Coordinates of N, CA, C and O in Angstrom, one line a residue:
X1 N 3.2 6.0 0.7 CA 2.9 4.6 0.7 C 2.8 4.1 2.2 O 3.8 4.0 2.9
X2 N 1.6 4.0 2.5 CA 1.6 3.2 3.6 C 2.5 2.4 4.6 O 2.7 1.3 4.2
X3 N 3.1 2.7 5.9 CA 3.7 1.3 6.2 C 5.4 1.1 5.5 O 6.3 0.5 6.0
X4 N 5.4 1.8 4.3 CA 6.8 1.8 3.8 C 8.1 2.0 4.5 O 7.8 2.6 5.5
X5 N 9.5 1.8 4.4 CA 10.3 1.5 5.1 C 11.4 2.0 3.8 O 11.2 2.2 2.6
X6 N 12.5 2.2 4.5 CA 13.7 2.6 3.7 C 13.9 1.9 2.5 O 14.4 2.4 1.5
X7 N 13.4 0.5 2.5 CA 14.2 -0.4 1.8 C 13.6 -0.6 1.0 O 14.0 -1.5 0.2
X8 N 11.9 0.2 0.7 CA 11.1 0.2 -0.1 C 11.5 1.3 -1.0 O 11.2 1.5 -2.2
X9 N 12.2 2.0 -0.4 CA 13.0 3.8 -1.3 C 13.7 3.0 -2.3 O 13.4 3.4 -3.4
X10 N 14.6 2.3 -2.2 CA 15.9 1.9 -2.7 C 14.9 0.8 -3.8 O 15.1 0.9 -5.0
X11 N 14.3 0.2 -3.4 CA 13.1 -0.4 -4.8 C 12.8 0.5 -5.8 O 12.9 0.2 -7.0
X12 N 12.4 1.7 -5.6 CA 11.5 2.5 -6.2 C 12.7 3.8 -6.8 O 12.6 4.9 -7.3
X13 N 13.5 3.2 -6.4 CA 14.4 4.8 -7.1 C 14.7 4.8 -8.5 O 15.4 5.7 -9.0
X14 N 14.2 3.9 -9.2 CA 14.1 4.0 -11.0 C 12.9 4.9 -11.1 O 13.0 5.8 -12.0
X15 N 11.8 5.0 -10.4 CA 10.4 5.8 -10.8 C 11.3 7.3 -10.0 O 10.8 8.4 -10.1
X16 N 12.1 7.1 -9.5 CA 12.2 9.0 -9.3 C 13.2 9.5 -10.2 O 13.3 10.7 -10.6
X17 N 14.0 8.4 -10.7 CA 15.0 8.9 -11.9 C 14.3 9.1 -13.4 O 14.5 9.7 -14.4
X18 N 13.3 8.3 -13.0 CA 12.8 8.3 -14.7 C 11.9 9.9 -14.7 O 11.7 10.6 -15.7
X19 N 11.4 10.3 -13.5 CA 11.0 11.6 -13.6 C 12.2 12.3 -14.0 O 12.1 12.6 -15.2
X20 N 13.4 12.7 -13.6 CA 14.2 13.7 -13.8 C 14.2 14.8 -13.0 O 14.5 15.9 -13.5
X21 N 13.8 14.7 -11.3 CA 13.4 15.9 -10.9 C 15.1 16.5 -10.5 O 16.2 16.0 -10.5
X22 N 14.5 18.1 -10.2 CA 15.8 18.6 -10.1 C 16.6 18.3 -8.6 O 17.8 18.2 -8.4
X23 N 15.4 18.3 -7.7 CA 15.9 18.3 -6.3 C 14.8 16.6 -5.8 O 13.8 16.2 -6.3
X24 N 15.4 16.3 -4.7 CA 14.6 15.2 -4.1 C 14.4 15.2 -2.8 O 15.4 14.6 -2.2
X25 N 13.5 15.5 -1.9 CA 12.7 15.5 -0.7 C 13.3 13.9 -0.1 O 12.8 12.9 -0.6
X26 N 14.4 13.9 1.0 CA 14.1 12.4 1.5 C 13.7 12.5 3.0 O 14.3 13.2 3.8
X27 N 12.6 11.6 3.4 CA 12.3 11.7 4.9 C 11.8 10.5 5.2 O 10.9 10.1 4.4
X28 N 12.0 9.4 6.4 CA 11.8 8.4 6.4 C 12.2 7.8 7.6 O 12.7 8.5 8.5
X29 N 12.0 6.3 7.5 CA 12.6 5.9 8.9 C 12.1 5.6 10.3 O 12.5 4.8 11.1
X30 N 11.1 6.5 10.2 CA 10.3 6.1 11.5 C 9.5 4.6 11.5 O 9.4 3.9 12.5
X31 N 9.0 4.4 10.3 CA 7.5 2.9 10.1 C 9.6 2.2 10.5 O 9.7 1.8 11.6
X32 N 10.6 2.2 9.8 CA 11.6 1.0 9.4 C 12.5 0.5 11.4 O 13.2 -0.4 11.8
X33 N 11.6 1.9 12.1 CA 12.2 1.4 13.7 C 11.6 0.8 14.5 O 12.2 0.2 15.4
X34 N 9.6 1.0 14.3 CA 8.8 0.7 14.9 C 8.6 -1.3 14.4 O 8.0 -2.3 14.9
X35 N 9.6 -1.0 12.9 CA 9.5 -2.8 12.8 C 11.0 -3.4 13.3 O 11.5 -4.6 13.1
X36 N 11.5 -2.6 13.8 CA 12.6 -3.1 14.8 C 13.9 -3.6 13.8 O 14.5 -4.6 14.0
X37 N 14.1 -2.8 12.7 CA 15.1 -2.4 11.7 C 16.1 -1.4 12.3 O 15.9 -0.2 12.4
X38 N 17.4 -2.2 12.9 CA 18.2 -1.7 13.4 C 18.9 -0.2 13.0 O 19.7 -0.3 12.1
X39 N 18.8 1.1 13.5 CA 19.6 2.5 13.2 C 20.5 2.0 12.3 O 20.1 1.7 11.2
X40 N 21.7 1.8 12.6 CA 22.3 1.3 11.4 C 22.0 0.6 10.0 O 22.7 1.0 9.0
X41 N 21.2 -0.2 9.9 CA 20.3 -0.5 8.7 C 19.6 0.7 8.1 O 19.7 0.9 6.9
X42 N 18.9 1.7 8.9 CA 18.2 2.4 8.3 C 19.1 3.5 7.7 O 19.1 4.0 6.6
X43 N 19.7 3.6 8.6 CA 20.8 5.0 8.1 C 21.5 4.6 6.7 O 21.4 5.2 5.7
X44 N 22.2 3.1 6.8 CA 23.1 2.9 5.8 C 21.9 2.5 4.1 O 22.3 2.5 3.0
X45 N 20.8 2.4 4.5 CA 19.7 2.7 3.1 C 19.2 4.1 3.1 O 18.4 4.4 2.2
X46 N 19.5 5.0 3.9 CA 19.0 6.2 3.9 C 20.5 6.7 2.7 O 20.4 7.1 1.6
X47 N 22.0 6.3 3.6 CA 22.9 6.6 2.4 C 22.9 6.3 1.0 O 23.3 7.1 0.2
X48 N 22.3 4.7 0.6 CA 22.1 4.3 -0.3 C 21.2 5.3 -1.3 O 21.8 6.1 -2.1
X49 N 19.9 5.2 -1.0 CA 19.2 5.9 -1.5 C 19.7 7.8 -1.9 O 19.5 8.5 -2.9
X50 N 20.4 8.2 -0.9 CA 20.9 9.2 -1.2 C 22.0 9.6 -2.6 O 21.9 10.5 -3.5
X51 N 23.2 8.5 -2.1 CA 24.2 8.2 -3.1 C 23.3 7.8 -4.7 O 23.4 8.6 -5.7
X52 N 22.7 7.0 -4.8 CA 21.4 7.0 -6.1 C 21.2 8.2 -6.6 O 21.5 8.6 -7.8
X53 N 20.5 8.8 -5.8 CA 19.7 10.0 -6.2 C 21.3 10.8 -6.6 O 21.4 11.1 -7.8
X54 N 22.0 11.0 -6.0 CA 22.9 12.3 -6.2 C 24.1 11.6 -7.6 O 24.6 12.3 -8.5
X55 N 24.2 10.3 -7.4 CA 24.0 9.9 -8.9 C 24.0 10.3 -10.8 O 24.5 10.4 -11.9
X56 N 22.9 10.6 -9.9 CA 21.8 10.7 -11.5 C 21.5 12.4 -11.8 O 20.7 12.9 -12.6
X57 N 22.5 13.1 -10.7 CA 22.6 14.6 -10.8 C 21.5 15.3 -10.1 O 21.5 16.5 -10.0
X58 N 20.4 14.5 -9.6 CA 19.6 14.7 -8.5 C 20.0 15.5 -7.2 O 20.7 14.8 -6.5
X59 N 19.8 16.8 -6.8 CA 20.1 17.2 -5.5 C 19.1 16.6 -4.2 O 17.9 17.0 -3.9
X60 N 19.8 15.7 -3.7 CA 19.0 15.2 -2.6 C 18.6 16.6 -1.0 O 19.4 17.3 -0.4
X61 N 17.5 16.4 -0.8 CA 17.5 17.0 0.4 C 17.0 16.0 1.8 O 16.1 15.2 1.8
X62 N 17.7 16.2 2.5 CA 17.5 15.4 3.8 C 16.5 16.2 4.7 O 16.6 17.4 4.9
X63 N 15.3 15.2 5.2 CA 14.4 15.7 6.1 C 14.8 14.8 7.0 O 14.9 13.6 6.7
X64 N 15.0 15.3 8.3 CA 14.9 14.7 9.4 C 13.2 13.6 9.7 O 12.1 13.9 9.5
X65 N 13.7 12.7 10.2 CA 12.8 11.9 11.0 C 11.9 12.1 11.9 O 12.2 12.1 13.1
X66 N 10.9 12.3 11.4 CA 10.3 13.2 12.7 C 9.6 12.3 14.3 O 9.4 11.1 14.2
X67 N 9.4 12.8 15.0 CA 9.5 12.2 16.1 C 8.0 11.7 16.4 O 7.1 12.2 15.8
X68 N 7.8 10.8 17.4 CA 6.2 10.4 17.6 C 5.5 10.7 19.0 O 5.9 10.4 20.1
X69 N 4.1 11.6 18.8 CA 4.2 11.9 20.3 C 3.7 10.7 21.2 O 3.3 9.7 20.7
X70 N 3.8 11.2 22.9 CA 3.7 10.2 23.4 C 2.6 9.4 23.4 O 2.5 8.4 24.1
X71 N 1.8 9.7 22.7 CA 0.9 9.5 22.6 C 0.4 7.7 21.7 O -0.6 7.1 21.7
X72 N 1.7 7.3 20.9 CA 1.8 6.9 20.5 C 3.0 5.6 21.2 O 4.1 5.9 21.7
X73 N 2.4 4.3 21.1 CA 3.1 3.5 21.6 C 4.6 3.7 21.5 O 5.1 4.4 20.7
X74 N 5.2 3.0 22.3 CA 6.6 3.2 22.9 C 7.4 4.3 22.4 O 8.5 4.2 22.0
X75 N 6.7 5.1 22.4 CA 7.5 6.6 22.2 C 8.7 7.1 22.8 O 9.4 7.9 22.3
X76 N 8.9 6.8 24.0 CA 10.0 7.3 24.4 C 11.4 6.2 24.1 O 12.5 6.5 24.4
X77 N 11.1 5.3 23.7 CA 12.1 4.0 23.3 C 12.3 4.3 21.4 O 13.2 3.8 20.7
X78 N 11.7 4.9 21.0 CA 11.3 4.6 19.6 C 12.4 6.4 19.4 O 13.5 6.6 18.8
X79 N 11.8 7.2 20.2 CA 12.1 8.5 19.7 C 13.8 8.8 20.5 O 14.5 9.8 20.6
X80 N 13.9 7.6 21.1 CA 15.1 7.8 21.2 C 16.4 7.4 19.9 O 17.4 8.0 19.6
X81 N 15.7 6.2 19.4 CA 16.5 5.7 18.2 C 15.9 6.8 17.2 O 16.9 7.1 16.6
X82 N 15.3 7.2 16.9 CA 14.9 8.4 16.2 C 16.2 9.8 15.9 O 16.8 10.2 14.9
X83 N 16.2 10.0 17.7 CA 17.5 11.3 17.8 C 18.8 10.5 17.4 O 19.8 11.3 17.3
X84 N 19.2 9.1 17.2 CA 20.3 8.3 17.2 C 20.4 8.8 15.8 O 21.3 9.5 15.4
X85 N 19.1 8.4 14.8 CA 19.4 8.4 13.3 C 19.2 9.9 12.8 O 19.3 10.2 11.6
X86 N 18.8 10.6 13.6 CA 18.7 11.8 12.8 C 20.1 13.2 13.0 O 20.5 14.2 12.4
X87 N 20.7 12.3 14.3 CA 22.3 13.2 14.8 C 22.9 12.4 13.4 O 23.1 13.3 12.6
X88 N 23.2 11.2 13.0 CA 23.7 10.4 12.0 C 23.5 11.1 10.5 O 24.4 11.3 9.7
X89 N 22.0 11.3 10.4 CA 21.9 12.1 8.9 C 22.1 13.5 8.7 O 22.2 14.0 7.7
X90 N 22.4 14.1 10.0 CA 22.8 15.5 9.9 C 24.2 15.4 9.7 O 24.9 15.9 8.7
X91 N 24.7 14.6 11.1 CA 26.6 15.0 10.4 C 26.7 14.5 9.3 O 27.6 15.1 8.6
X92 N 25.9 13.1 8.4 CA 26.1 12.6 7.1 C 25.6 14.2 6.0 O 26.2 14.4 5.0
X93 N 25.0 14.8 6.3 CA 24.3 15.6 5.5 C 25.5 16.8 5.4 O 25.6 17.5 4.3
X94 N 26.3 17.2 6.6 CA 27.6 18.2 6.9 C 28.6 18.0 5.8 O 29.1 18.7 5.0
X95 N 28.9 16.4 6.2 CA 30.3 15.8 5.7 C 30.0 15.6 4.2 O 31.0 15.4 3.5
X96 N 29.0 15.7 3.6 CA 28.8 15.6 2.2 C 27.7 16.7 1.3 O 27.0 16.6 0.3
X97 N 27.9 17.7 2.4 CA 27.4 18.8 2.1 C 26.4 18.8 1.0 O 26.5 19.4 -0.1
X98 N 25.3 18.2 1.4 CA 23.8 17.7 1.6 C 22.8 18.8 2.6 O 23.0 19.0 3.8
X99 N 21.9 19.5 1.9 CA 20.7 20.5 3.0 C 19.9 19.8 3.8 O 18.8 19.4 3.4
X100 N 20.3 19.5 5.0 CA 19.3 19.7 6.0 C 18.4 19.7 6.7 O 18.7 19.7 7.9
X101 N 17.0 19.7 6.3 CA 15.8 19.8 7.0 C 15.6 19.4 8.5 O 15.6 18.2 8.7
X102 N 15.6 20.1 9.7 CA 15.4 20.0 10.9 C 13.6 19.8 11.3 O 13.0 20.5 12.1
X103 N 13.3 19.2 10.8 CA 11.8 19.5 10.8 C 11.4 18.8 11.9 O 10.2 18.9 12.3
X104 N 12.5 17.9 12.9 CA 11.9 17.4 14.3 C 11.9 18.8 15.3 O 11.1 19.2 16.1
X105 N 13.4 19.4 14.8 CA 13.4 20.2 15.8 C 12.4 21.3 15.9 O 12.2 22.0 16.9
X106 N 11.4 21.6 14.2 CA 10.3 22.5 14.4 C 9.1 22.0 14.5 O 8.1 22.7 14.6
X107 N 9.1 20.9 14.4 CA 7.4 19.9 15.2 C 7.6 19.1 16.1 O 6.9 18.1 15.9
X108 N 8.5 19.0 17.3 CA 9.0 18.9 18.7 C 8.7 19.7 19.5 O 8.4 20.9 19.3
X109 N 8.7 18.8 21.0 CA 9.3 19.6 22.0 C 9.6 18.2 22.8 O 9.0 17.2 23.0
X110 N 10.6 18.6 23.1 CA 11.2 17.6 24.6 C 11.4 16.4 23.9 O 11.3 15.4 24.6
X111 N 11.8 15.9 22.1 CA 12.1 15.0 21.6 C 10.7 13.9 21.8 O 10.8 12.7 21.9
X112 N 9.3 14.9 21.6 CA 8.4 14.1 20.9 C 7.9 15.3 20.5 O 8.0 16.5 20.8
X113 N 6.9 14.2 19.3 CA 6.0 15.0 18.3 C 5.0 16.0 18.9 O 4.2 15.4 19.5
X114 N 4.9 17.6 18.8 CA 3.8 18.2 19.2 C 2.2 17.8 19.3 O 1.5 18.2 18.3
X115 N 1.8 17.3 20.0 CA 0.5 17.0 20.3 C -0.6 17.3 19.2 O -1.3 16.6 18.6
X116 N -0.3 19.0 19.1 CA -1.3 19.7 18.1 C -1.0 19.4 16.6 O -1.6 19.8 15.6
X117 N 0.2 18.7 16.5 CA 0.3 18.8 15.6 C -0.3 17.5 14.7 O -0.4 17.6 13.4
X118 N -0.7 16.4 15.4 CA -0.7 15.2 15.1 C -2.4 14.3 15.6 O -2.7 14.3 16.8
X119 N -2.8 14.0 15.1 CA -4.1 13.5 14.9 C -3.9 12.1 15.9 O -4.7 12.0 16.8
X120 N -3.0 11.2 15.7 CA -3.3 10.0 16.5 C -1.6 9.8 17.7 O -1.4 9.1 18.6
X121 N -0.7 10.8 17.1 CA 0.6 10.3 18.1 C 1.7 10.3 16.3 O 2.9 10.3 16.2
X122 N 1.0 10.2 15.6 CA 2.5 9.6 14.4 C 1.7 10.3 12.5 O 2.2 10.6 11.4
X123 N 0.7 10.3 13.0 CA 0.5 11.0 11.2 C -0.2 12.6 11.9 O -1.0 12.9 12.9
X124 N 0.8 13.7 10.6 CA 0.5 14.5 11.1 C -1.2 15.1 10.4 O -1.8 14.6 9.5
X125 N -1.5 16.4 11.2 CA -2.7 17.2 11.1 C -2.5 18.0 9.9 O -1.5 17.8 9.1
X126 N -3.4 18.9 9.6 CA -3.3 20.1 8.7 C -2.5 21.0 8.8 O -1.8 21.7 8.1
X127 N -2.7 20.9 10.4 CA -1.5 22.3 10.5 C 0.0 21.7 10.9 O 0.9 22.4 11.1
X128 N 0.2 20.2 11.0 CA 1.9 20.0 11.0 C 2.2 19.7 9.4 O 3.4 19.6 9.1
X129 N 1.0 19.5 8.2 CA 1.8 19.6 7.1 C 2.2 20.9 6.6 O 3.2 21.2 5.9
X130 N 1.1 21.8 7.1 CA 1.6 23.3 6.9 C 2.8 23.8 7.2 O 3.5 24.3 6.3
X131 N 3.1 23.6 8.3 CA 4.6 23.7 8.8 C 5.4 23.2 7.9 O 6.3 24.0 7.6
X132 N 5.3 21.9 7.3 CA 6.7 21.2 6.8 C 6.7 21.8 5.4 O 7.7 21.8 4.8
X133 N 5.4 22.4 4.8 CA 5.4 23.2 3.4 C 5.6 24.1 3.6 O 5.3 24.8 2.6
X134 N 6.2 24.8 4.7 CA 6.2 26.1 4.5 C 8.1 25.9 4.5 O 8.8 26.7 3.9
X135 N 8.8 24.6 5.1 CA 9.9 24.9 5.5 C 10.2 23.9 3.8 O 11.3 24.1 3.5
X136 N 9.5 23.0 3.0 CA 9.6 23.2 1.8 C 9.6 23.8 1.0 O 10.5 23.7 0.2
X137 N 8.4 25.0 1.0 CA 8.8 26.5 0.1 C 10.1 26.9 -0.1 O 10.6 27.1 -1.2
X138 N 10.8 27.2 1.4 CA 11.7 28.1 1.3 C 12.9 26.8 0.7 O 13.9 27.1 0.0
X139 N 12.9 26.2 0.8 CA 14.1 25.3 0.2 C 13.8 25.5 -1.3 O 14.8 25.9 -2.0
X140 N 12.9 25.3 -1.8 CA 12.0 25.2 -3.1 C 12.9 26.7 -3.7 O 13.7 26.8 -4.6
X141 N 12.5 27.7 -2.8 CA 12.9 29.2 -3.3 C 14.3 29.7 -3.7 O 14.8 30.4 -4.6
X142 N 14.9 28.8 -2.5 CA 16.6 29.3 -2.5 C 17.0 28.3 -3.9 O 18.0 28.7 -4.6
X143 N 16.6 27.6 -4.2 CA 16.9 26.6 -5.4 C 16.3 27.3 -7.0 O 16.7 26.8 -8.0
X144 N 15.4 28.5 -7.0 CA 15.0 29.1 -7.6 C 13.6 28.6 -8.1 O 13.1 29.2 -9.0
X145 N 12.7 27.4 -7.5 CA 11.7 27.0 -8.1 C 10.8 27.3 -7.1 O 9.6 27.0 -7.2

């Protein structure tokens, strides 16, 4: 969804329960910083949304926020609150032993988005969704599906 924002997740989490899936992909955050939705706000609906899903017997997975290249207005201010909320969702993801996805740290470098990877600075190319399905496969695999 276009433009969506954390607090659009926490709307819509009856349409992911009513599927039944077994596992849940969450990644988000970035559109909810560039509208000047304080880290804290984002993170504490990123918990919401999580607590929901894990709920309803849902295995949530945590994707890191991925970062915007410079290319992309105030990137170095934006990708800083970025590294704020994604140190946040990792130790949240430790302490409640929740998987992981580092996917800034594999379409990064120097705490912005790879150039090649990204068409304008913030949506990615062909080959940065390749990347993120490949590091969805293998989550997909160890889960048996």
């Amino acid at each position: 969804i276009a433009s969506d924002v954390t607090g659009g997740y926490l709307h819509r989490l009856g349409q992911v329960y009513r599927l039944e899936p077994k596992l849940c992909f969450v990644e988000g955050g970035i559109n909810d910083l560039y509208a000047n939705v304080p880290v804290d706000v984002v993170f504490e609906n990123y918990v919401r949304v999580l607590e929901g899903i894990r709920s309803h017997g849902i295995i949530p997975i945590i994707q890191s926020t991925l970062f915007v290249s410079a290319r992309w207005h105030d990137a170095y201010e934006k990708n800083k609150l970025v590294s704020e909320l994604n140190a946040r969702l990792e130790e949240y993801a430790s302490a409640n032993n929740i998987e992981y996805m580092n996917l800034s740290g594999l379409m990064s470098s120097n705490n912005m988005l790879r150039d090649e990877l990204t068409h304008d600075g913030v949506h990615l190319t062909a080959a940065g969704y390749k990347l993120w399905g490949k590091e969805v496969d293998k989550v997909l695999r160890t889960h048996g599906l």
